[in-house]
Coordinates of C-alpha atoms in Angstrom, one line a residue:
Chain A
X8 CA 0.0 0.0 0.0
X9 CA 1.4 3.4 -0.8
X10 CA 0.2 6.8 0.7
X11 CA -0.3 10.2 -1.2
X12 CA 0.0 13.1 0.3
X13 CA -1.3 16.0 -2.2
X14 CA -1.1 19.5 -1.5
X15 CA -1.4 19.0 1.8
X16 CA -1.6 22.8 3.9
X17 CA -2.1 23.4 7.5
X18 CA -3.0 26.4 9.9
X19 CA -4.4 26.7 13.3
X20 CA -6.8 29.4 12.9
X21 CA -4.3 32.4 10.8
X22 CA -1.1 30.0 12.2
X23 CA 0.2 28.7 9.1
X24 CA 2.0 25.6 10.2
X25 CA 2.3 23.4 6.8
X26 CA 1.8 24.8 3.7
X27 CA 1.3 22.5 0.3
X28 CA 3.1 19.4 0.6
X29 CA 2.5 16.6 -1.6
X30 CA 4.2 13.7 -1.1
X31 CA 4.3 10.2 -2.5
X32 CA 5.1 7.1 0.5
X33 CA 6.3 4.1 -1.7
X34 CA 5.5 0.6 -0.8
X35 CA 8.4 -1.3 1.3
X36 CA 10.4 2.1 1.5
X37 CA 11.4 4.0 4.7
X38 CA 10.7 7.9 4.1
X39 CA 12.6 10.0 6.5
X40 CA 11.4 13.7 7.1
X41 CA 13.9 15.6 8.7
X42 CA 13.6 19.7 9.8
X43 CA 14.1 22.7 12.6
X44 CA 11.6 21.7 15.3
X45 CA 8.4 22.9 14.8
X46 CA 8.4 22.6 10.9
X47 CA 5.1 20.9 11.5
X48 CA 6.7 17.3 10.8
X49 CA 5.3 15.9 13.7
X50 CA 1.8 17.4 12.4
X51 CA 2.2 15.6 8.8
X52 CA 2.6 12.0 10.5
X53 CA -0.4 12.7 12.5
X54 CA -2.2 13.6 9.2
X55 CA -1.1 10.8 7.3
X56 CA -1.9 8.2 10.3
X57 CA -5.7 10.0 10.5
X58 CA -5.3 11.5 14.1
X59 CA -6.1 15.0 12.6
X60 CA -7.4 16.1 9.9
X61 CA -5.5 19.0 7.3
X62 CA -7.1 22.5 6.8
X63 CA -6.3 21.7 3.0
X64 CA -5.3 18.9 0.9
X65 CA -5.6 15.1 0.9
X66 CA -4.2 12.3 2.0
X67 CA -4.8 9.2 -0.2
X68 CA -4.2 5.6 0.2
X69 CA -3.2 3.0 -2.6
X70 CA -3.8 0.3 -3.6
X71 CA -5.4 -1.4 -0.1
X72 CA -3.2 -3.3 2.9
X73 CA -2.6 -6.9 3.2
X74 CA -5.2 -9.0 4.0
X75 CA -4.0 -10.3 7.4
X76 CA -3.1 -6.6 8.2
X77 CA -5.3 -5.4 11.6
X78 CA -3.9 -1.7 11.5
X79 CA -2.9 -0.1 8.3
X80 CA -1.7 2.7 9.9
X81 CA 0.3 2.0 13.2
X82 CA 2.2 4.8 15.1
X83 CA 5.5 4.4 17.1
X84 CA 5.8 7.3 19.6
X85 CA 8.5 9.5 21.0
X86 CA 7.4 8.4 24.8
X87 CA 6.8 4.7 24.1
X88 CA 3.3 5.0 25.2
X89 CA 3.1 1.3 26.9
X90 CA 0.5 1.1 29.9
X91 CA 2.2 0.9 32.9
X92 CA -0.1 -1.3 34.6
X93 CA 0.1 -4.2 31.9
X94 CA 3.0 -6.1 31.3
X95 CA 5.1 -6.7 28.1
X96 CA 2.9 -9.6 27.1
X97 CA -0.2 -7.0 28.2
X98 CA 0.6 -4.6 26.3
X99 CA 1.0 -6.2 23.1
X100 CA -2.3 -8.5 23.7
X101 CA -4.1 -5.0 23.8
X102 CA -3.9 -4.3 20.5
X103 CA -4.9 -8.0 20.0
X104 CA -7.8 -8.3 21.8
X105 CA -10.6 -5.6 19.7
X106 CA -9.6 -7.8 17.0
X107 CA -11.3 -10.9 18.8
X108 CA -8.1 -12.1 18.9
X109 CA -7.3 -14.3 22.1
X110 CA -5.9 -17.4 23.1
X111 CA -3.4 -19.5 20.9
X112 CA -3.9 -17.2 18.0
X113 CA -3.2 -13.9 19.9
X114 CA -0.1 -16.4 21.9
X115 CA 1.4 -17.0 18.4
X116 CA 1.6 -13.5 17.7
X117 CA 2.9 -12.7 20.4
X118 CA 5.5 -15.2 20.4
X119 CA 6.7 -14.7 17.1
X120 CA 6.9 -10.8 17.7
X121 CA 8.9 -10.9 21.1
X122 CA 10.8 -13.2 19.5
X123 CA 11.4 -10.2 16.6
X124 CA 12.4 -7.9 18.8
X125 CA 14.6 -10.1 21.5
X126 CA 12.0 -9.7 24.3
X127 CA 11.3 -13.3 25.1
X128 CA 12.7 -13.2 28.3
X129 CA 10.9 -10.5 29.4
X130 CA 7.3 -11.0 28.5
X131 CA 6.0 -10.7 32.2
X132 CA 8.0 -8.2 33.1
X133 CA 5.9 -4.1 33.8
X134 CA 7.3 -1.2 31.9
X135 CA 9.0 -0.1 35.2
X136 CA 11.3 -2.7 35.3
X137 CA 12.6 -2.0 31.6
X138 CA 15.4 0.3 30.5
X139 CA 14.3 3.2 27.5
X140 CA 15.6 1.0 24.8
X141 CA 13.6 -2.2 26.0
X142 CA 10.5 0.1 26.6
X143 CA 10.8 1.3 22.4
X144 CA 11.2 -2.3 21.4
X145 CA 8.0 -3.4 23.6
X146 CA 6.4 -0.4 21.2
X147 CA 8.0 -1.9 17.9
X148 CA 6.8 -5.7 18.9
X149 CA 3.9 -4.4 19.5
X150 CA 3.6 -2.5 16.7
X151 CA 4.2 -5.2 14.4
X152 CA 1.6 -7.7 16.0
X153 CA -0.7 -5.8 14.0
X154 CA 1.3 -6.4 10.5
X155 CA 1.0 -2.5 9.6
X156 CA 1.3 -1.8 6.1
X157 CA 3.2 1.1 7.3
X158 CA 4.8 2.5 10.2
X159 CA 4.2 6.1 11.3
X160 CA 7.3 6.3 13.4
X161 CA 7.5 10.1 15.4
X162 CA 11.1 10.4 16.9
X163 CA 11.0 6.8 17.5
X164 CA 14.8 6.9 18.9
X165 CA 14.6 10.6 20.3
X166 CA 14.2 9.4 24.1
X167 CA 16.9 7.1 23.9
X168 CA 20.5 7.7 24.5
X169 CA 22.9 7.8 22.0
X170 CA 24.3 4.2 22.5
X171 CA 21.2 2.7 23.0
X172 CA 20.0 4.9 19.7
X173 CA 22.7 2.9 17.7
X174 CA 21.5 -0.5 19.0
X175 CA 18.3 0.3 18.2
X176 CA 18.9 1.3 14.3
X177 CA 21.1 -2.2 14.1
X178 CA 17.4 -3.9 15.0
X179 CA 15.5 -1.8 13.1
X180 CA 17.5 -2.2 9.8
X181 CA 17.9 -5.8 10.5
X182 CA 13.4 -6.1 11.1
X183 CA 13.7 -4.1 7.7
X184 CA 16.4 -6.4 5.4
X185 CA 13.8 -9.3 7.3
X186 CA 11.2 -8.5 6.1
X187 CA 10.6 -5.1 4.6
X188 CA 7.8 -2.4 5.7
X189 CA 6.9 0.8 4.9
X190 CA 7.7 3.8 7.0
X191 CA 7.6 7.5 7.8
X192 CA 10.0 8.3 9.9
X193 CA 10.0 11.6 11.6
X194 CA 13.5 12.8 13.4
X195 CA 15.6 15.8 14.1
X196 CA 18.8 13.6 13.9
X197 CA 20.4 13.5 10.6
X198 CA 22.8 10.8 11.8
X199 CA 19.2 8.7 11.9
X200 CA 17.7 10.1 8.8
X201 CA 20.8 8.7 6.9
X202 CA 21.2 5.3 8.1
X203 CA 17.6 4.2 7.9
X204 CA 15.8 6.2 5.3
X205 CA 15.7 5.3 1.7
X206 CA 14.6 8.7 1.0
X207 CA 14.8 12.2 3.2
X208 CA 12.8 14.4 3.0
X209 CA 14.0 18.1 4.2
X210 CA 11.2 20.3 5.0
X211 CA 11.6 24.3 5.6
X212 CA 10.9 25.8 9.3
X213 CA 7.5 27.5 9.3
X214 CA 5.3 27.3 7.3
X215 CA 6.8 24.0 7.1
X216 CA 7.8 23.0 3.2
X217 CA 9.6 21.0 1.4
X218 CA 12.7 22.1 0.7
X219 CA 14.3 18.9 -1.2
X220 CA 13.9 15.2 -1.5
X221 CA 17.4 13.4 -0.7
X222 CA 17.4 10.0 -2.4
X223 CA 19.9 7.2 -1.3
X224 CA 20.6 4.2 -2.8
X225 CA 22.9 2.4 -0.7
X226 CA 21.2 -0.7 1.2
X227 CA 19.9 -0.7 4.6
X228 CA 22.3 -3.5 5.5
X229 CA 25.3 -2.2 3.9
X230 CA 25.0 1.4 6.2
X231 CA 27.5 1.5 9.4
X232 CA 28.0 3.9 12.2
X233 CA 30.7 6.5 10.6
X234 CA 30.4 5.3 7.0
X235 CA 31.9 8.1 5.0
X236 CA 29.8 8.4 2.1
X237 CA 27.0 8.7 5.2
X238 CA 29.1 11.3 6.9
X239 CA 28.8 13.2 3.1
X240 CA 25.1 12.9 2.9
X241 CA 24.4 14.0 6.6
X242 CA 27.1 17.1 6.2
X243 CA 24.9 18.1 3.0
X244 CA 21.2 17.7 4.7
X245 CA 23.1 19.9 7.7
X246 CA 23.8 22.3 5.1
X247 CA 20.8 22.6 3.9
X248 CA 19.3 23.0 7.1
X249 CA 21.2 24.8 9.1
X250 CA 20.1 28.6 8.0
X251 CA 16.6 27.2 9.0
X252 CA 17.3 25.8 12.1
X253 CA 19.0 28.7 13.2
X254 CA 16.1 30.9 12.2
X255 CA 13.6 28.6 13.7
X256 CA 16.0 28.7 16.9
X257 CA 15.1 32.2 17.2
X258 CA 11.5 32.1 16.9
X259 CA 9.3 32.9 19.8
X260 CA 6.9 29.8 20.7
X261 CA 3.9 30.6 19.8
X262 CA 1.2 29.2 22.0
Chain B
X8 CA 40.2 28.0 44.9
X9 CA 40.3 31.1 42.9
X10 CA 43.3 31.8 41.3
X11 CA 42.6 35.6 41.2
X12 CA 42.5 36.0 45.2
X13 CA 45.5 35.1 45.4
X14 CA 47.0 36.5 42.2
X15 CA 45.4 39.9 43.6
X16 CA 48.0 40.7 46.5
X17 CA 50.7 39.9 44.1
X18 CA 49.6 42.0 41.2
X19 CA 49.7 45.0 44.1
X20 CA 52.9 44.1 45.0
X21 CA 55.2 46.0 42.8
X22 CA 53.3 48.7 43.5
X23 CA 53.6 49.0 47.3
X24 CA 57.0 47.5 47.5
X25 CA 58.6 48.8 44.1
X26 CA 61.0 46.9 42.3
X27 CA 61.7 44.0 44.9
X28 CA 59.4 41.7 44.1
X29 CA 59.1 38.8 46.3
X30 CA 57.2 36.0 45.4
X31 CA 55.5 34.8 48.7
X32 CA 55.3 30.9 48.7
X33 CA 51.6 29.7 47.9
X34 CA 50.0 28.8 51.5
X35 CA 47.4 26.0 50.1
X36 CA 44.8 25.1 52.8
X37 CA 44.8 21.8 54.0
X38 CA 42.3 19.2 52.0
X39 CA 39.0 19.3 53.6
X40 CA 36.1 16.9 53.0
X41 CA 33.6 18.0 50.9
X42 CA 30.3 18.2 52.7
X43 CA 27.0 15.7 52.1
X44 CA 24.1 18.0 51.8
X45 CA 22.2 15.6 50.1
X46 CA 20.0 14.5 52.9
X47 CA 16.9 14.4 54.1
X48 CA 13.2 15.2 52.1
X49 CA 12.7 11.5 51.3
X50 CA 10.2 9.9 53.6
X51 CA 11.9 6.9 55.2
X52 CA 9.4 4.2 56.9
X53 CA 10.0 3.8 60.6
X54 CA 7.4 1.6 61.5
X55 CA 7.8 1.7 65.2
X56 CA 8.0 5.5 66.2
X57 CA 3.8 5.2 65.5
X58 CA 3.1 2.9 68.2
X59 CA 5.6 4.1 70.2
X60 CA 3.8 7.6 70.2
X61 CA 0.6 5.8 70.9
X62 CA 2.2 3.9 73.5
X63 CA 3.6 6.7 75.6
X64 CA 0.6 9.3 75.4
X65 CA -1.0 6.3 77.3
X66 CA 1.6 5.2 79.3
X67 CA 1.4 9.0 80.2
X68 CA -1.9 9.4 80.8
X69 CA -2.2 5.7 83.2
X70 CA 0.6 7.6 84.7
X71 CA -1.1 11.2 85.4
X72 CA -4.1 9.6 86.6
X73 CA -2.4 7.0 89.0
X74 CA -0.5 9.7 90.5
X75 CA -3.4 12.1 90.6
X76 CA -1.8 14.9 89.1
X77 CA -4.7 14.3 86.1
X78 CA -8.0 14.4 87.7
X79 CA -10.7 11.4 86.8
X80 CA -13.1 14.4 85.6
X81 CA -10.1 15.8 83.0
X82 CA -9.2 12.5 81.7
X83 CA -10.5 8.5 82.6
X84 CA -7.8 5.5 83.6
X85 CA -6.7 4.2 80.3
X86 CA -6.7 1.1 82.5
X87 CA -10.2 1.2 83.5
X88 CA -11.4 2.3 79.7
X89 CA -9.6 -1.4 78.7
X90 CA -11.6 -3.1 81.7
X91 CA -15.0 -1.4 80.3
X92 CA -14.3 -2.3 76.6
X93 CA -13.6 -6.1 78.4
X94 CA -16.7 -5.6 79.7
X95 CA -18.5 -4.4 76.6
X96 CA -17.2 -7.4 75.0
X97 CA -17.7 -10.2 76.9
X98 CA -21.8 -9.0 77.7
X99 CA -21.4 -8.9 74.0
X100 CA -22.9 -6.0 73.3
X101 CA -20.1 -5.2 71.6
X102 CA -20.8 -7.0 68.8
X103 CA -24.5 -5.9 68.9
X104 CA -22.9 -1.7 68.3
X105 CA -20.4 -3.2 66.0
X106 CA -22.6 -4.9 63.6
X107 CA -25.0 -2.6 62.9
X108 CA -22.4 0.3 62.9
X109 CA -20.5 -1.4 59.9
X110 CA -23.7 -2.6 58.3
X111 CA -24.7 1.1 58.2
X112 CA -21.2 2.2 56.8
X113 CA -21.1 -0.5 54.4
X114 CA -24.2 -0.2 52.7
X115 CA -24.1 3.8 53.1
X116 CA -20.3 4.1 51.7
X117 CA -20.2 1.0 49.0
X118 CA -23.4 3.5 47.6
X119 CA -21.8 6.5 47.8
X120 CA -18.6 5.5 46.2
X121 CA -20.0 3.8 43.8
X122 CA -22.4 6.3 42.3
X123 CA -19.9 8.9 43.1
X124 CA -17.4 6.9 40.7
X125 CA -20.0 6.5 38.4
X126 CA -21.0 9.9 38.0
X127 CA -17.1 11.4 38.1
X128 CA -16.4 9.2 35.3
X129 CA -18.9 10.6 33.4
X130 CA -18.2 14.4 34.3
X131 CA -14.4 13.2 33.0
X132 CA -15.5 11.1 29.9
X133 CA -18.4 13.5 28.8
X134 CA -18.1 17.3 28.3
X135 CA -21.7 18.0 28.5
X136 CA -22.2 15.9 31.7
X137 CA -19.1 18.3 32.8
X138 CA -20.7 21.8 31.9
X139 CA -24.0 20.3 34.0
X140 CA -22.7 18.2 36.7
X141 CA -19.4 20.4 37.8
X142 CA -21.1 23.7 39.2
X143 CA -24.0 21.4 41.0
X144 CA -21.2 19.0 43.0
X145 CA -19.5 22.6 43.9
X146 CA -22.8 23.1 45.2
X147 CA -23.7 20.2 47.4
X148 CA -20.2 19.4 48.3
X149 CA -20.0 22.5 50.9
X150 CA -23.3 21.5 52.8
X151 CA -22.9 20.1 56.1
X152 CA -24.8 16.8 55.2
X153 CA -25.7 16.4 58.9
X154 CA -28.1 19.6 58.7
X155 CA -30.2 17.5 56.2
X156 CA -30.2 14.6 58.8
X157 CA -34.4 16.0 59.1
X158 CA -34.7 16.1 55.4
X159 CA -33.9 12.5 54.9
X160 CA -35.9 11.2 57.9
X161 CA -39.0 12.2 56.3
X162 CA -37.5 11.0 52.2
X163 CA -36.1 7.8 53.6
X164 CA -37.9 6.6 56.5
X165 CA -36.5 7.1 60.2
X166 CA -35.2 3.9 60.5
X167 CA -32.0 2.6 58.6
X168 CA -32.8 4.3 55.3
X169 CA -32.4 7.8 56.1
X170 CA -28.7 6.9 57.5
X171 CA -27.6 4.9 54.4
X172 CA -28.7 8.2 52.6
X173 CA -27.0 10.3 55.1
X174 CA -23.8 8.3 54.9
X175 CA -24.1 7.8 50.9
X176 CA -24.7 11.3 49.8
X177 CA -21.6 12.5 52.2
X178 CA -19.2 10.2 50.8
X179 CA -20.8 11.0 47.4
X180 CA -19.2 14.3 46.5
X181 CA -15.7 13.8 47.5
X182 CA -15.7 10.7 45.5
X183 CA -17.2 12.6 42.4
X184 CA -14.5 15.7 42.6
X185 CA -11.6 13.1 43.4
X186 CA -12.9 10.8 40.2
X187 CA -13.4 13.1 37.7
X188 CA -9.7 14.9 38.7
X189 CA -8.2 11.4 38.1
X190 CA -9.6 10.8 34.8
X191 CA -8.7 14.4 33.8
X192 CA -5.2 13.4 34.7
X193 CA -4.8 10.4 32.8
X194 CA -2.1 10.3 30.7
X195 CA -3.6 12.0 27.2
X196 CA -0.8 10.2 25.0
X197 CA -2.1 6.3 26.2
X198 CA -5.5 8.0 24.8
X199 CA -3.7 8.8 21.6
X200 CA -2.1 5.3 21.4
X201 CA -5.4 3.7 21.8
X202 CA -6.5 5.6 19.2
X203 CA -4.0 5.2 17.1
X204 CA -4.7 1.4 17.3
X205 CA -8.4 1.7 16.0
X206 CA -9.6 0.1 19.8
X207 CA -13.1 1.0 20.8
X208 CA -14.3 3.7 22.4
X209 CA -15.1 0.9 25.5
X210 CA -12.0 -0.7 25.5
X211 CA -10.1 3.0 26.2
X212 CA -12.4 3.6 28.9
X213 CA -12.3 0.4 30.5
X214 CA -7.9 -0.6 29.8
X215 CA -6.8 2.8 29.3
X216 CA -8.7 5.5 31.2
X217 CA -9.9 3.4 34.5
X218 CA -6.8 2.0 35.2
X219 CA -5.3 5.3 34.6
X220 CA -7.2 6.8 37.0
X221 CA -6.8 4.1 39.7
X222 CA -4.5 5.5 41.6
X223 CA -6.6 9.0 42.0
X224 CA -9.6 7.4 42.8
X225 CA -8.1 5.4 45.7
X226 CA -6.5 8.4 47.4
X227 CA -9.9 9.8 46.8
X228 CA -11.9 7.0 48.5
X229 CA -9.4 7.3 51.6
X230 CA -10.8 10.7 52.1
X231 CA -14.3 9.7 51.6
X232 CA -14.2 6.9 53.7
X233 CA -12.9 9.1 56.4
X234 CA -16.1 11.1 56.1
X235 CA -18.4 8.3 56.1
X236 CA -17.5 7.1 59.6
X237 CA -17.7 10.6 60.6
X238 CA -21.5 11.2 59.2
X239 CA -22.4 7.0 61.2
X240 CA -21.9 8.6 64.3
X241 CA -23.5 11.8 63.6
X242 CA -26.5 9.6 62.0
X243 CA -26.2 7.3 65.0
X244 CA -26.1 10.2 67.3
X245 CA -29.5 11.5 66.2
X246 CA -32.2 8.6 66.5
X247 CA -30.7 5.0 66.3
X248 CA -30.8 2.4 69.6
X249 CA -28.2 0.5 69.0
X250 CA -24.4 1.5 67.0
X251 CA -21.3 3.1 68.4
X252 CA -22.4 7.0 68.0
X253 CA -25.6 5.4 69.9
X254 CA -23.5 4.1 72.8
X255 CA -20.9 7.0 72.6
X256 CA -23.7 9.5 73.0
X257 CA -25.6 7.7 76.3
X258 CA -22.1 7.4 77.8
X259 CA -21.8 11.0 76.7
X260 CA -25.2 11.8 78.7
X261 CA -24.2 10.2 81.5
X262 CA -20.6 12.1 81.3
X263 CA -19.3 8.2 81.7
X264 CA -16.2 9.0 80.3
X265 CA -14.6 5.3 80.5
X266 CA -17.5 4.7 78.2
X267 CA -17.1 7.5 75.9
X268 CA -13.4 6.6 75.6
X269 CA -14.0 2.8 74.6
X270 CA -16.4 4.1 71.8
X271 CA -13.8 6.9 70.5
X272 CA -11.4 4.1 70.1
X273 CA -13.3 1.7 68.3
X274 CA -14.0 4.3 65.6
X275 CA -10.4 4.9 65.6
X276 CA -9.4 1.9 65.2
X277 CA -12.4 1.2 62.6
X278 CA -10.5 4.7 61.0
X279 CA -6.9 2.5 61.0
X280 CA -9.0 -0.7 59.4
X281 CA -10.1 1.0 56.9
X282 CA -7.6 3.0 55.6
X283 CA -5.3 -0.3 56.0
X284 CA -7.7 -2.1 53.6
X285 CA -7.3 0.7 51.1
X286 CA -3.3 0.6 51.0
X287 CA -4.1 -3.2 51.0
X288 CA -6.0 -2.6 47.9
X289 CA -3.3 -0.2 46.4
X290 CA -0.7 -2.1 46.9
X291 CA -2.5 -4.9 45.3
X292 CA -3.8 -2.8 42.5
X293 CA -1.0 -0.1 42.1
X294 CA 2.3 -2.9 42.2
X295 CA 2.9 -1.2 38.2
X296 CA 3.7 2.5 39.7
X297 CA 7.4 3.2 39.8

């Protein structure tokens, strides 16, 4: 299934925050969308994942998901978002059970996505007892239980520290050459945007545009921490950006 | 240590002394330890120091009263209130206070939660219920319920309905403003998730929001609980034969203050059982907080 954004503008009453983006989400492909913070990226995802609605434009799905597919849309958030009072297994089984899935069905899943993401061992353990890194993968497993056709991911690794951040891209990329999904992947880290996006998109600060569409070709798999031609990339999208962020830097908050 | 105090005699130097300038040797102070100022502001448990309070205000007053320097009129023998309440229990009407006390605050506070639950979830879940509901518990929540004792004596009946009603509609409204604060504070990004996972309206409210308001609504019923022992005896106080407000007032009519004294305690220690069986809950339902 691909996505469509066209012409896609935002503004909270005369607060222009996005202003005509169109966009096109290929099927299997991670799309990064990097930019100064509050470039109204955060906004898009939540647009394309139907949590709000655009003051103009579209946002148009293709073609239609996989049959065995209980969430087209699935979101990985910034703050992990796992309910405290349910365990690893809990949490997952949540977004099991409105599907009328229970029992040795919803066990298989469950199973076979812990197993994914290296939580076996801990799928009675509560949230509390889990480090940051743990928490996001209880998110990811539970994210792919519902075989998305693609993953709204918003700052995914932001919360993390910047080891655990690298362990976490070596599982992502290694779910991806697996078995690949589609994704938008929101960040503010180049060093992220390069590694794991196919494309990157480089929006403008406010009213958030886009500025340019980086394509890379290099596979997933073949990408390492401190690859040069990387270092290249990310030293050009910092370029482009930097002007921007600055400006955006200086922006009073508008609230 | 700052380099410029010390630099700042010997950049005057030259000036006071002229050319001969004499470097004075360095005088370092000797290593000191640096201080913990860490401490403190984190409740520690110290289990003990509770009963030991308890223990010496009594040992005290046996003490005072012994001795005579507290009068029998001020303050009664804690000795002879323990004989009385061995009295009390072996005629066994003890039990006959007891019973109908806790059958009173059972019934009157398990219908007061409970509807006050009910409606404070709505007031959080419902905007409209909110903009109708908010204003009115502001309203009733200030009224001394026992003022309305006469009120529900003619609705309910003098017998045990009008002090279910009395003991239900006091424990209400703390329940409703602690409930629908709870919900309000439920985390708004478990919402989103929820959401974001297409479940149903039902299934937020019941594994998202509820349990996200646990914890609120038990520090809530604590309170209300509270209240409802303090509205039995007020009920009990004002028509009832048998209960401990009953036997606290006759002793209180007869200025029998062993009496009075055995009934103060049982609702204390009625207070301590409840409010045990709440953290008893809590830590039962609550084992996921940090």
């Amino acid at each position: 299934m691909d996505i469509r954004l066209s012409g896609v503008s935002h503004s909270y009453d005369d607060f222009e925050v996005l202003r005509d983006i169109s966009l096109e989400i290929p099927s299997g492909r991670i799309v990064c969308i990097v930019g100064p913070s509050g470039c109204g990226k955060s906004t898009l995802l939540r647009f394309i994942g139907g949590l709000e609605q655009p003051s103009k434009g579209e946002v148009l799905q293709i073609g239609s998901p996989p049959a065995d597919c209980l969430n087209p849309l699935t979101y990985i958030f910034q703050d992990f978002a796992l309910l405290p009072w349910r365990s690893v297994r809990g949490n997952v089984s949540l977004v099991l059970e409105d599907h009328g899935i229970r029992g040795a069905r919803a066990e298989a899943i469950i199973t076979d996505v812990l197993t994914r993401t290296k939580l076996s061992d801990f799928a009675n353990a509560l949230p509390k007892q889990l480090s940051g890194g743990m928490k996001q993968r209880v998110a990811i497993a539970r994210a792919l239980a519902v075989n998305p056709a693609v993953m709204l991911m918003d700052e995914p690794l932001s919360a993390l520290d910047s080891q655990t951040r690298e362990l976490l891209m070596d599982d992502l990329i290694s779910l991806w050459t697996r078995t690949p999904f589609t994704a938008v992947y929101v960040t503010h880290n180049l060093a992220e945007a390069v590694r794991l996006g196919h494309s990157i998109v480089v929006m403008s600060r406010r009213p958030g545009e886009i500025r340019e569409v980086v394509h890379l070709d290099k596979p997933l798999d073949q990408r390492q921490y401190g690859d040069s031609d990387l270092e290249e990339q990310q030293k050009y999208l910092w370029q482009l950006m930097r002007e921007e962020a600055r400006a955006a830097d200086a922006e009073l908050v508008h609230v | 240590m700052d380099r410029s105090i010390l630099l700042g005699p010997l950049l005057l130097r030259p000036l006071l002394l002229g050319p001969a300038l004499i470097r004075p040797p360095l005088i370092r102070p000797p290593p000191a330890r640096s201080h913990f100022r860490g401490g403190g502001f984190a409740p520690v448990a110290h289990r003990w120091i509770g009963a030991a309070v308890f223990v010496l205000l009594i040992a005290l007053a046996e003490i005072g009263t012994r001795q005579g320097w507290i009068t029998s009129l001020t303050l009664p023998r804690p000795s002879d209130v323990l004989e009385t309440f061995g009295e009390l229990y072996s005629s066994g009407l003890l039990w006959t206070h007891l019973s109908v006390s806790l059958m009173r605050l059972l019934v009157g506070a398990a219908l007061g939660a409970s509807f006050g639950v009910a409606v404070g979830v709505m007031i959080g879940l419902f905007s409209y219920v909110r903009a109708g509901l908010v204003p009115l518990t502001a309203a009733l929540f200030p009224i001394p319920k026992i003022a309305l004792l006469p009120l529900f004596v003619i609705w309910f009946g003098i017998d045990e309905g009008s002090k279910y009603a009395l003991i239900a509609f006091g424990t209400f409204t703390p329940t409703v403003v602690a409930t629908y604060g709870a919900v309000d504070n439920v985390d708004r990004s478990l919402i989103r998730m929820g959401q974001s996972f297409n479940l149903s309206w039902f299934s937020i409210v019941r594994k998202i929001v509820l349990p996200g308001a646990m914890p609120g609504i038990l520090s809530g019923l604590r309170i209300s609980l509270a209240i409802a022992i303090i509205l039995l005896v007020a009920a009990e106080m004002l028509g009832a034969e048998h209960g401990i407000g009953a036997y606290i007032l006759e002793a209180g009519s007869l200025y029998d203050l062993e009496r009075l004294f055995a009934g103060v305690a049982i609702l204390s220690l009625l207070g301590v059982g409840m409010s045990a069986v709440i953290s008893l809950i809590e830590r039962r339902l609550l084992n996921w907080r940090q």
